[in-house]
mmCIF file of C-alpha atoms in Angstrom:
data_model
loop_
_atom_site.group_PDB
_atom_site.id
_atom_site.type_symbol
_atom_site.label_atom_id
_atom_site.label_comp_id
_atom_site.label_asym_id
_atom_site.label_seq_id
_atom_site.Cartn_x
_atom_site.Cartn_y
_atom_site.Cartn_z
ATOM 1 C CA UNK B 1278 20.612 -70.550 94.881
ATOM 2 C CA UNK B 1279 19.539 -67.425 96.740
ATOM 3 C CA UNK B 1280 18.071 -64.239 94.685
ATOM 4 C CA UNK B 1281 21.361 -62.325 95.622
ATOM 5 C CA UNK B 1282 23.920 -64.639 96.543
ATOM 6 C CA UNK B 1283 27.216 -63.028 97.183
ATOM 7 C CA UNK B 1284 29.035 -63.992 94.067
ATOM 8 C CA UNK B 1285 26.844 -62.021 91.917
ATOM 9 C CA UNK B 1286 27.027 -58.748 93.431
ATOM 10 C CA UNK B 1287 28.299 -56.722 90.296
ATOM 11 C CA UNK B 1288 31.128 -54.119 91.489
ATOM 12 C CA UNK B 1289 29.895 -51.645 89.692
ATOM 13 C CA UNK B 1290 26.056 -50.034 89.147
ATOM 14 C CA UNK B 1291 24.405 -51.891 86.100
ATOM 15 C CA UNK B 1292 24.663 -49.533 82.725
ATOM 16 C CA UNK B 1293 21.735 -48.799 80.882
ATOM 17 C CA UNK B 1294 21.938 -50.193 76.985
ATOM 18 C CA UNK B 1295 20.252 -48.173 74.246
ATOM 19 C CA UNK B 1296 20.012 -48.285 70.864
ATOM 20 C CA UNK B 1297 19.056 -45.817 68.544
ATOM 21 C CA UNK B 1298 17.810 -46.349 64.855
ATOM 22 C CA UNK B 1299 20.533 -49.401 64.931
ATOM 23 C CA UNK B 1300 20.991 -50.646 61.144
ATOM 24 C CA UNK B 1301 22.954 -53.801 60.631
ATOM 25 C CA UNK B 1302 23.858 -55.664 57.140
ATOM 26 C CA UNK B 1303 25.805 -58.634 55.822
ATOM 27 C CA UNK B 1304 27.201 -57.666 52.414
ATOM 28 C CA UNK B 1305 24.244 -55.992 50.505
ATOM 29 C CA UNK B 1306 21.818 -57.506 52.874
ATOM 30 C CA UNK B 1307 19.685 -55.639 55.494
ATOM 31 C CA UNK B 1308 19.402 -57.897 58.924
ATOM 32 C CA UNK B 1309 18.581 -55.173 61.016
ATOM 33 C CA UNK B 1310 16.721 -51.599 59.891
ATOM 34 C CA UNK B 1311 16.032 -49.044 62.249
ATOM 35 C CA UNK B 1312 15.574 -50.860 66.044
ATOM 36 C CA UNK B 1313 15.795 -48.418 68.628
ATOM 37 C CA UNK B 1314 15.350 -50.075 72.311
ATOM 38 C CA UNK B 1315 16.633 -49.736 76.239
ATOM 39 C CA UNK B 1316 18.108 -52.394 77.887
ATOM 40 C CA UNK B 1317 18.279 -51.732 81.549
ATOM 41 C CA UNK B 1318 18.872 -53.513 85.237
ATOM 42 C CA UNK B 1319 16.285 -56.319 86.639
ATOM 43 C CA UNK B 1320 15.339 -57.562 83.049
ATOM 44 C CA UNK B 1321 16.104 -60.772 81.099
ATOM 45 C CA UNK B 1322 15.808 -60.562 77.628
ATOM 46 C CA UNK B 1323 15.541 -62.998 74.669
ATOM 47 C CA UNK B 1324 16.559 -62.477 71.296
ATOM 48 C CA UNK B 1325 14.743 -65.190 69.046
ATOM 49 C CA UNK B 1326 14.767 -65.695 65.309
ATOM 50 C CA UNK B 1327 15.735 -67.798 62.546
ATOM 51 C CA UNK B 1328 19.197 -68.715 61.318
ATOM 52 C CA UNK B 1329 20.801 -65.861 60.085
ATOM 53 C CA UNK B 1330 18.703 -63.143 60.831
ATOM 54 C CA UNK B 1331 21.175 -61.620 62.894
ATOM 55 C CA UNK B 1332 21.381 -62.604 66.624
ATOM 56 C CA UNK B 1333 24.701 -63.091 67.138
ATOM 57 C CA UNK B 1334 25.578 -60.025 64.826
ATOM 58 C CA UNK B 1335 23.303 -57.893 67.271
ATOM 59 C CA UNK B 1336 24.901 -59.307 70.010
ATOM 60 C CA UNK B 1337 28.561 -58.207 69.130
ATOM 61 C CA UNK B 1338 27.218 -54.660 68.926
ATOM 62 C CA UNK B 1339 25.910 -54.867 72.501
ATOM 63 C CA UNK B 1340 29.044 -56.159 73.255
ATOM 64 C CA UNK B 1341 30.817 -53.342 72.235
ATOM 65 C CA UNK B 1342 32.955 -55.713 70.164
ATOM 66 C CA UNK B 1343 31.465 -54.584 66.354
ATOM 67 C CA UNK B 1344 30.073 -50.889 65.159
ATOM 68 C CA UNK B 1345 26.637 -50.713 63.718
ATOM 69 C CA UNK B 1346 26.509 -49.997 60.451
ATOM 70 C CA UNK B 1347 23.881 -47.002 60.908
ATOM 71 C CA UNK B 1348 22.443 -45.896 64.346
ATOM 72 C CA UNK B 1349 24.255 -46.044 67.514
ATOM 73 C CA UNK B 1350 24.267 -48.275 70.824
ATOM 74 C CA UNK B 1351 25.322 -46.839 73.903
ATOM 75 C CA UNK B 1352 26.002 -47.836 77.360
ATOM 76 C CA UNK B 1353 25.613 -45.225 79.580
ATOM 77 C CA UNK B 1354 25.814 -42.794 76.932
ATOM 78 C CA UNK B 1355 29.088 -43.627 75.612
ATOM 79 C CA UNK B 1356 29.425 -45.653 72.143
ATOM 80 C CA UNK B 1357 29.812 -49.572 73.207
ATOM 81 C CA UNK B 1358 32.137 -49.788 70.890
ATOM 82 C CA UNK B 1359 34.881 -47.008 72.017
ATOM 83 C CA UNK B 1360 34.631 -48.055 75.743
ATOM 84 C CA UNK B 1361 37.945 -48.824 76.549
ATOM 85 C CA UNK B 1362 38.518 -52.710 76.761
ATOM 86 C CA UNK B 1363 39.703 -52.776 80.392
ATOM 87 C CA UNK B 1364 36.461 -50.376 81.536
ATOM 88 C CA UNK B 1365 34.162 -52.914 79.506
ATOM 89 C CA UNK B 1366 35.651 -55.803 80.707
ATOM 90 C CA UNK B 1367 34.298 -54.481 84.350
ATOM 91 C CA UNK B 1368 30.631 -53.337 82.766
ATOM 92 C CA UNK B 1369 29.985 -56.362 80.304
ATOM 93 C CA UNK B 1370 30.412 -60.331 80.002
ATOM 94 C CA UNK B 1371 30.285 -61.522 76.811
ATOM 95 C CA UNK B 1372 29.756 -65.396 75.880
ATOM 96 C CA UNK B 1373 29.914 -65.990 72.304
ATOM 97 C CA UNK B 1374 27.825 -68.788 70.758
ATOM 98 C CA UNK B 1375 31.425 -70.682 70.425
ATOM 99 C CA UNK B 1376 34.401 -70.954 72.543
ATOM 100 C CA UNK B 1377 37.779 -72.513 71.386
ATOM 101 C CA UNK B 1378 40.527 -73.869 73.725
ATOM 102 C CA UNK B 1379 44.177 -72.480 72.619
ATOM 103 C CA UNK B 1380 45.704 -74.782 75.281
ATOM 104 C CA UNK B 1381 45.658 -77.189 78.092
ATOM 105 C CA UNK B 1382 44.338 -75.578 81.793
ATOM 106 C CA UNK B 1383 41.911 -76.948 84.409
ATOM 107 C CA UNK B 1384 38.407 -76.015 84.777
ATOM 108 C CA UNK B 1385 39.096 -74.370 87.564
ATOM 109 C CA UNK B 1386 41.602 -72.212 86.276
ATOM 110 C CA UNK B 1387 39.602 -71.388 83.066
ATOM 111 C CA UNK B 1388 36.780 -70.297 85.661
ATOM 112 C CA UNK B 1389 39.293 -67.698 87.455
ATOM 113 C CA UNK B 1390 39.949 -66.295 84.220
ATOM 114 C CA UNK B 1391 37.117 -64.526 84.477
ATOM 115 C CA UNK B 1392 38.549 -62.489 87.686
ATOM 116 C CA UNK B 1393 40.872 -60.843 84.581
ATOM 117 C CA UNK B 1394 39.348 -57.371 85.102
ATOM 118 C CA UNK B 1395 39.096 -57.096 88.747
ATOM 119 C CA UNK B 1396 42.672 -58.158 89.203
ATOM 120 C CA UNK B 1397 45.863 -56.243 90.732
ATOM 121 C CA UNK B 1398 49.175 -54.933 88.571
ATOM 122 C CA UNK B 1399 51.239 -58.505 89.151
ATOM 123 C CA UNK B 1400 47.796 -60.312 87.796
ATOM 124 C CA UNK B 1401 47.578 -62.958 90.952
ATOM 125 C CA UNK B 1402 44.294 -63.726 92.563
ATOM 126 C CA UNK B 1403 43.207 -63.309 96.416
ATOM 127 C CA UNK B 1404 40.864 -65.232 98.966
ATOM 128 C CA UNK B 1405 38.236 -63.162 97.676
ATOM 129 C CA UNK B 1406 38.687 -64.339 93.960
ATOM 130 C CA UNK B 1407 39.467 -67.835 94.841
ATOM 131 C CA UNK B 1408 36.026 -67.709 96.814
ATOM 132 C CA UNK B 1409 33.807 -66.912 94.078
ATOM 133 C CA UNK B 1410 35.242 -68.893 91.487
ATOM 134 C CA UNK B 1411 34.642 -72.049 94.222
ATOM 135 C CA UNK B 1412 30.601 -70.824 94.460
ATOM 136 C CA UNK B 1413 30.301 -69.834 90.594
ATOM 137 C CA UNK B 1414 31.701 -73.810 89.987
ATOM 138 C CA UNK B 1415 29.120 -75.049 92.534
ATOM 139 C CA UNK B 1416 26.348 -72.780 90.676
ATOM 140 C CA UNK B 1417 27.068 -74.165 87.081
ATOM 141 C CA UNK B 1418 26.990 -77.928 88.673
ATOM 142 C CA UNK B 1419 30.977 -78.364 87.764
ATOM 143 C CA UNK B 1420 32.353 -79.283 91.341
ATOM 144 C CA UNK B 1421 33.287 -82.786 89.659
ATOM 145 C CA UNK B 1422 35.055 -81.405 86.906
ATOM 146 C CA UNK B 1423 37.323 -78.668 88.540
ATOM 147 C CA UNK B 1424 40.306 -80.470 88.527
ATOM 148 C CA UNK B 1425 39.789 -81.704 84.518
ATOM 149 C CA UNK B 1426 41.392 -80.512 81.644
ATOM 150 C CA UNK B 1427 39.057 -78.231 79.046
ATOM 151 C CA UNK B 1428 40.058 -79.857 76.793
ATOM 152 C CA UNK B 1429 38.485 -83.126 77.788
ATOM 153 C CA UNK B 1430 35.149 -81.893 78.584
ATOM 154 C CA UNK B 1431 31.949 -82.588 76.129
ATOM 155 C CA UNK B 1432 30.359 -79.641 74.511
ATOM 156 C CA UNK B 1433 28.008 -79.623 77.559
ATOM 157 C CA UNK B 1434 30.424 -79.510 80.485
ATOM 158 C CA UNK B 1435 32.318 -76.596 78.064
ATOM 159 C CA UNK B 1436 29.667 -74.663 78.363
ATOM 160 C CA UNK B 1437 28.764 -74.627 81.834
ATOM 161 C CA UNK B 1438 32.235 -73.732 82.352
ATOM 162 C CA UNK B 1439 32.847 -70.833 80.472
ATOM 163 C CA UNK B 1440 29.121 -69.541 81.789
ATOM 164 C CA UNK B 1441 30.960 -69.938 85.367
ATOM 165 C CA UNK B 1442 33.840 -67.896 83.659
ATOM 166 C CA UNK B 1443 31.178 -65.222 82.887
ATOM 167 C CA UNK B 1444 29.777 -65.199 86.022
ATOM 168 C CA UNK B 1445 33.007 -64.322 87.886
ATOM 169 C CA UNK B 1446 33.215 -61.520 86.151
ATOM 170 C CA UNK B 1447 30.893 -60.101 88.255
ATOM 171 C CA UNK B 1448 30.006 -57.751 85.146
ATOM 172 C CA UNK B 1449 26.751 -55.946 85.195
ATOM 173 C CA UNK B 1450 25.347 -56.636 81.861
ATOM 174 C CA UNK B 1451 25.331 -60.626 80.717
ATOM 175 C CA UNK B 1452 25.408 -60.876 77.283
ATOM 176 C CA UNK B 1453 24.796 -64.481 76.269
ATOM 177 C CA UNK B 1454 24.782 -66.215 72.610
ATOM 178 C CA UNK B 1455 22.984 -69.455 72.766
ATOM 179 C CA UNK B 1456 24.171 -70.219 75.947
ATOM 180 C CA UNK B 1457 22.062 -73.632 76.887
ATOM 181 C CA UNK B 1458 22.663 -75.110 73.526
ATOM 182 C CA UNK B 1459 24.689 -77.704 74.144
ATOM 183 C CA UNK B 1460 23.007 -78.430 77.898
ATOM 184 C CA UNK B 1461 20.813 -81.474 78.408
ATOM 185 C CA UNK B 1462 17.395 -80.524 80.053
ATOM 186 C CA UNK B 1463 18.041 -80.421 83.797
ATOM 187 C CA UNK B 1464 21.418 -78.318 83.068
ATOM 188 C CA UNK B 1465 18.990 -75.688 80.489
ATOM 189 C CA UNK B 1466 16.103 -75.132 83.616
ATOM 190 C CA UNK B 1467 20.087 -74.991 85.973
ATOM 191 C CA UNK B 1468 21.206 -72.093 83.987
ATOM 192 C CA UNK B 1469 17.929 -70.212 82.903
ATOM 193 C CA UNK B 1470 16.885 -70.486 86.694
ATOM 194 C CA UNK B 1471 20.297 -68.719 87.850
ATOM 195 C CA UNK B 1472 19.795 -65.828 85.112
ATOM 196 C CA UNK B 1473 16.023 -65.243 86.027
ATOM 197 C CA UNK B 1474 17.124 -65.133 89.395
ATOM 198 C CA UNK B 1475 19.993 -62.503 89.099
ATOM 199 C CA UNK B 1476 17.205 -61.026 87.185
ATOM 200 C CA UNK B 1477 15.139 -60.403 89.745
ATOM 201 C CA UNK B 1478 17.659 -59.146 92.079
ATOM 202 C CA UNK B 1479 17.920 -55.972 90.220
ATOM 203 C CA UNK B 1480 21.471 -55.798 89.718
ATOM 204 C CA UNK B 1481 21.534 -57.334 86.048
ATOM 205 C CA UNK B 1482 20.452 -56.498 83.195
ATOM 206 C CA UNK B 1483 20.886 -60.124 80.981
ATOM 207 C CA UNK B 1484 20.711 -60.846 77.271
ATOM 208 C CA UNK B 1485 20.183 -64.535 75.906
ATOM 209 C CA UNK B 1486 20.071 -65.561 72.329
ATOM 210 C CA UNK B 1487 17.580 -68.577 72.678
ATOM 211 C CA UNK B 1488 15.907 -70.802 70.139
ATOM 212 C CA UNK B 1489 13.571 -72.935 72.565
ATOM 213 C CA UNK B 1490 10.282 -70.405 72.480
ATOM 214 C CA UNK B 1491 8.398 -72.715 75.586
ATOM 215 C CA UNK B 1492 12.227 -71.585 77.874
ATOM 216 C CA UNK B 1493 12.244 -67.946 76.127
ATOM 217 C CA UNK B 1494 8.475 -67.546 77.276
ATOM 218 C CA UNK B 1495 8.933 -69.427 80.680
ATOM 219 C CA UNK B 1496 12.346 -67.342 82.161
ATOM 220 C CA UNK B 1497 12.461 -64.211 79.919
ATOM 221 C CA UNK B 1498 10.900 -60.725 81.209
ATOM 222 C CA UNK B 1499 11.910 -59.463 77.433
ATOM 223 C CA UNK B 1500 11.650 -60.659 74.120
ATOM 224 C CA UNK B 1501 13.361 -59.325 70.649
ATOM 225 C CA UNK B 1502 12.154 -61.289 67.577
ATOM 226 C CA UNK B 1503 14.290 -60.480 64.637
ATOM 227 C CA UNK B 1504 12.789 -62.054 61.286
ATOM 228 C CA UNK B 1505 14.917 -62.493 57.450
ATOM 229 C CA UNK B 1506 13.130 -59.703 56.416
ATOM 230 C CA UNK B 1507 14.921 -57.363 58.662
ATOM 231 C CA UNK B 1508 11.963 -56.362 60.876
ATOM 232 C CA UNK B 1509 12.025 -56.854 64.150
ATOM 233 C CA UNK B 1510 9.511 -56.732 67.400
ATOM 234 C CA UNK B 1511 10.287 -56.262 70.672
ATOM 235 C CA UNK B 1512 8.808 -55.487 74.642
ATOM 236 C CA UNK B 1513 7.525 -57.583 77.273
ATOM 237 C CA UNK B 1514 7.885 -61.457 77.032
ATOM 238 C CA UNK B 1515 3.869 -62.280 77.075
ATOM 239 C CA UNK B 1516 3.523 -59.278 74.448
ATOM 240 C CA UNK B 1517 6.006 -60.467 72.148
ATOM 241 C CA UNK B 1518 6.207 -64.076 72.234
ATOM 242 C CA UNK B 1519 3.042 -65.320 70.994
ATOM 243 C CA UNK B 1520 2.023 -67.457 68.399
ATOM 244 C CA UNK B 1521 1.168 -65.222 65.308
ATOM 245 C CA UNK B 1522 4.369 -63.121 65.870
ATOM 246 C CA UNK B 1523 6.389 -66.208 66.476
ATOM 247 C CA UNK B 1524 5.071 -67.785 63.200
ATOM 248 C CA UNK B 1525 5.790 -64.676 61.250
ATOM 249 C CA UNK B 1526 9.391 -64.245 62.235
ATOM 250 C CA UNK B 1527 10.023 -68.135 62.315
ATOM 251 C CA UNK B 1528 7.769 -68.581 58.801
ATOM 252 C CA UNK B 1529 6.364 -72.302 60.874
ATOM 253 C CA UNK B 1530 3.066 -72.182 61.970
ATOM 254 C CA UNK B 1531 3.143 -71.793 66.106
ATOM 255 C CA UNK B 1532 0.598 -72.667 68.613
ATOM 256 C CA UNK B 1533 0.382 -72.045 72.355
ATOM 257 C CA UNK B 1534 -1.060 -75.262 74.406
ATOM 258 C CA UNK B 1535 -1.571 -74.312 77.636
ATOM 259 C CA UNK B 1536 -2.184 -76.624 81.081
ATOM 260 C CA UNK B 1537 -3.500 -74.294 83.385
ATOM 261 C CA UNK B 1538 -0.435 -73.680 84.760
ATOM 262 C CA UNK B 1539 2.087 -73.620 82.532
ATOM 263 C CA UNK B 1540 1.980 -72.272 78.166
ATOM 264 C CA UNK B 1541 4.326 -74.072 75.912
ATOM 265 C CA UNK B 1542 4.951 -72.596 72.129
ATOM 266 C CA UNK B 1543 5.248 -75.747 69.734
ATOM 267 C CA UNK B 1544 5.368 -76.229 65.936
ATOM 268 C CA UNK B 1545 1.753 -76.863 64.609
ATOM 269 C CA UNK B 1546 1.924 -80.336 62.942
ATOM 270 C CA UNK B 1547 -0.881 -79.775 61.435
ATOM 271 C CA UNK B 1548 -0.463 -77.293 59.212
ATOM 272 C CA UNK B 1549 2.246 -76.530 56.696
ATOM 273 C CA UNK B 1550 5.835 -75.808 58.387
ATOM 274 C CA UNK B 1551 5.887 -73.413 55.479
ATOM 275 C CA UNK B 1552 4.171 -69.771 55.881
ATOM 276 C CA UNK B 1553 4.296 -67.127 53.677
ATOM 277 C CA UNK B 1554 7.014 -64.534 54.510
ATOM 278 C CA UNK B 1555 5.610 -61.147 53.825
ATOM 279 C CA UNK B 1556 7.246 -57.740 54.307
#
């Protein structure tokens, strides 16, 4: 793939995101307390943590789809979550950690939903849609499958085609929950390369909850770590994503093994998986 290829050209400028003294809870629980942050075009950000610290709760806010419960996030100034549905469907593409079929349609026409927003009155799609639904399929590795039935496809092949779906959209902001978790190696480095890449274009700003540290470290220009204890860190990838704030927000002893060329972040088997979780 090319750094800009034509597909991805956004049709509208890329919003800034910002949060401001963002609180989040589950019940009487505190996930989030207090994260202010700026989300903005040209980086690629990872949210990291363990189970149930919050990612995909976070996420939803950025999406515009769930109210903080203290704080604000904005895009562009206005509140995410009062952005009128059809304006955010043309700012914002949101993949949720799962996606359930209702009903029977081809790959290919699960892809072209994602031309929803951009499409006229009577709801039909042009040479122009049809076009980048064809090289979004071809960039997700699902030429083979266009003519299949969702409903058929593994968890794997699912994926990649509802990330094609959110590619269409040619939305400025990519907001993505977990999604290479269900993709076998090759199709992981697939996606993660096409994000980084849109990345560095400068058009995107892109948000990926990720548990793999080594791919977070490796693609990501920005890192969020969110811990149980509701505190969070966040900045540049290399500042953030090291092994003593990894093992803090993980509790599992991390270590960084490095080959000259490339760092990987890997569970230390030699000491407890265990580490004290301290406030």
């Amino acid at each position: 793939m090319s750094l800009a290829p034509h597909w991805s050209h956004p049709l509208t400028a890329c919003p800034q995101i910002v949060l401001r003294d963002v609180k989040l809870r589950t019940g009487q629980r505190v996930l989030v307390e207090r994260l202010t942050m700026t989300i903005g075009a040209g980086q690629l950000w990872c949210i990291a943590g363990p189970n149930g610290a919050g990612k995909s709760t976070l996420m939803t806010v950025l999406a515009g789809l769930r109210h903080a419960d203290g704080g604000s996030a904005e895009i562009d100034g206005a509140a995410a979550a009062q952005i009128a549905p059809a304006v955010l469907a043309r700012q914002r593409a949101y993949l949720p950690q799962a996606v359930h079929d209702t009903f029977s349609m081809s790959v290919q026409d699960a892809v072209r939903v994602g031309r929803h927003p951009h499409l006229s009155g009577w709801g039909w799609t042009g040479r122009e849609d049809d076009r980048i639904v064809q090289e979004v399929i071809r960039a997700m590795d699902i030429e083979a499958l266009a003519a299949r039935d969702v409903l058929t496809l593994s968890g794997g092949e699912r994926q990649r085609a509802s990330l094609a779906a959110a590619l269409a959209q040619q939305a400025p902001l990519l907001l993505l929950d977990e999604p290479v978790s269900h993709l076998d190696l090759r199709h992981q480095i697939l996606v993660l390369e096409q994000l980084a890449a849109l990345a560095r274009a400068g058009r995107h700003a892109i948000v990926v909850i990720l548990h793999d540290l080594t791919l977070a470290l490796r693609y990501a220009t920005h890192a969020l770590l969110m811990a149980e204890d509701g505190t969070t860190l966040h900045g540049t990838a290399a500042r953030v994503l090291t092994p003593e704030h990894c093992s803090r927000a993980l509790r599992t002893a991390i270590v960084s093994v490095t080959d000259g060329a490339h760092t990987a972040l890997i569970p230390d088997g030699r000491r407890p998986t265990h580490t004290p979780h301290t406030s």
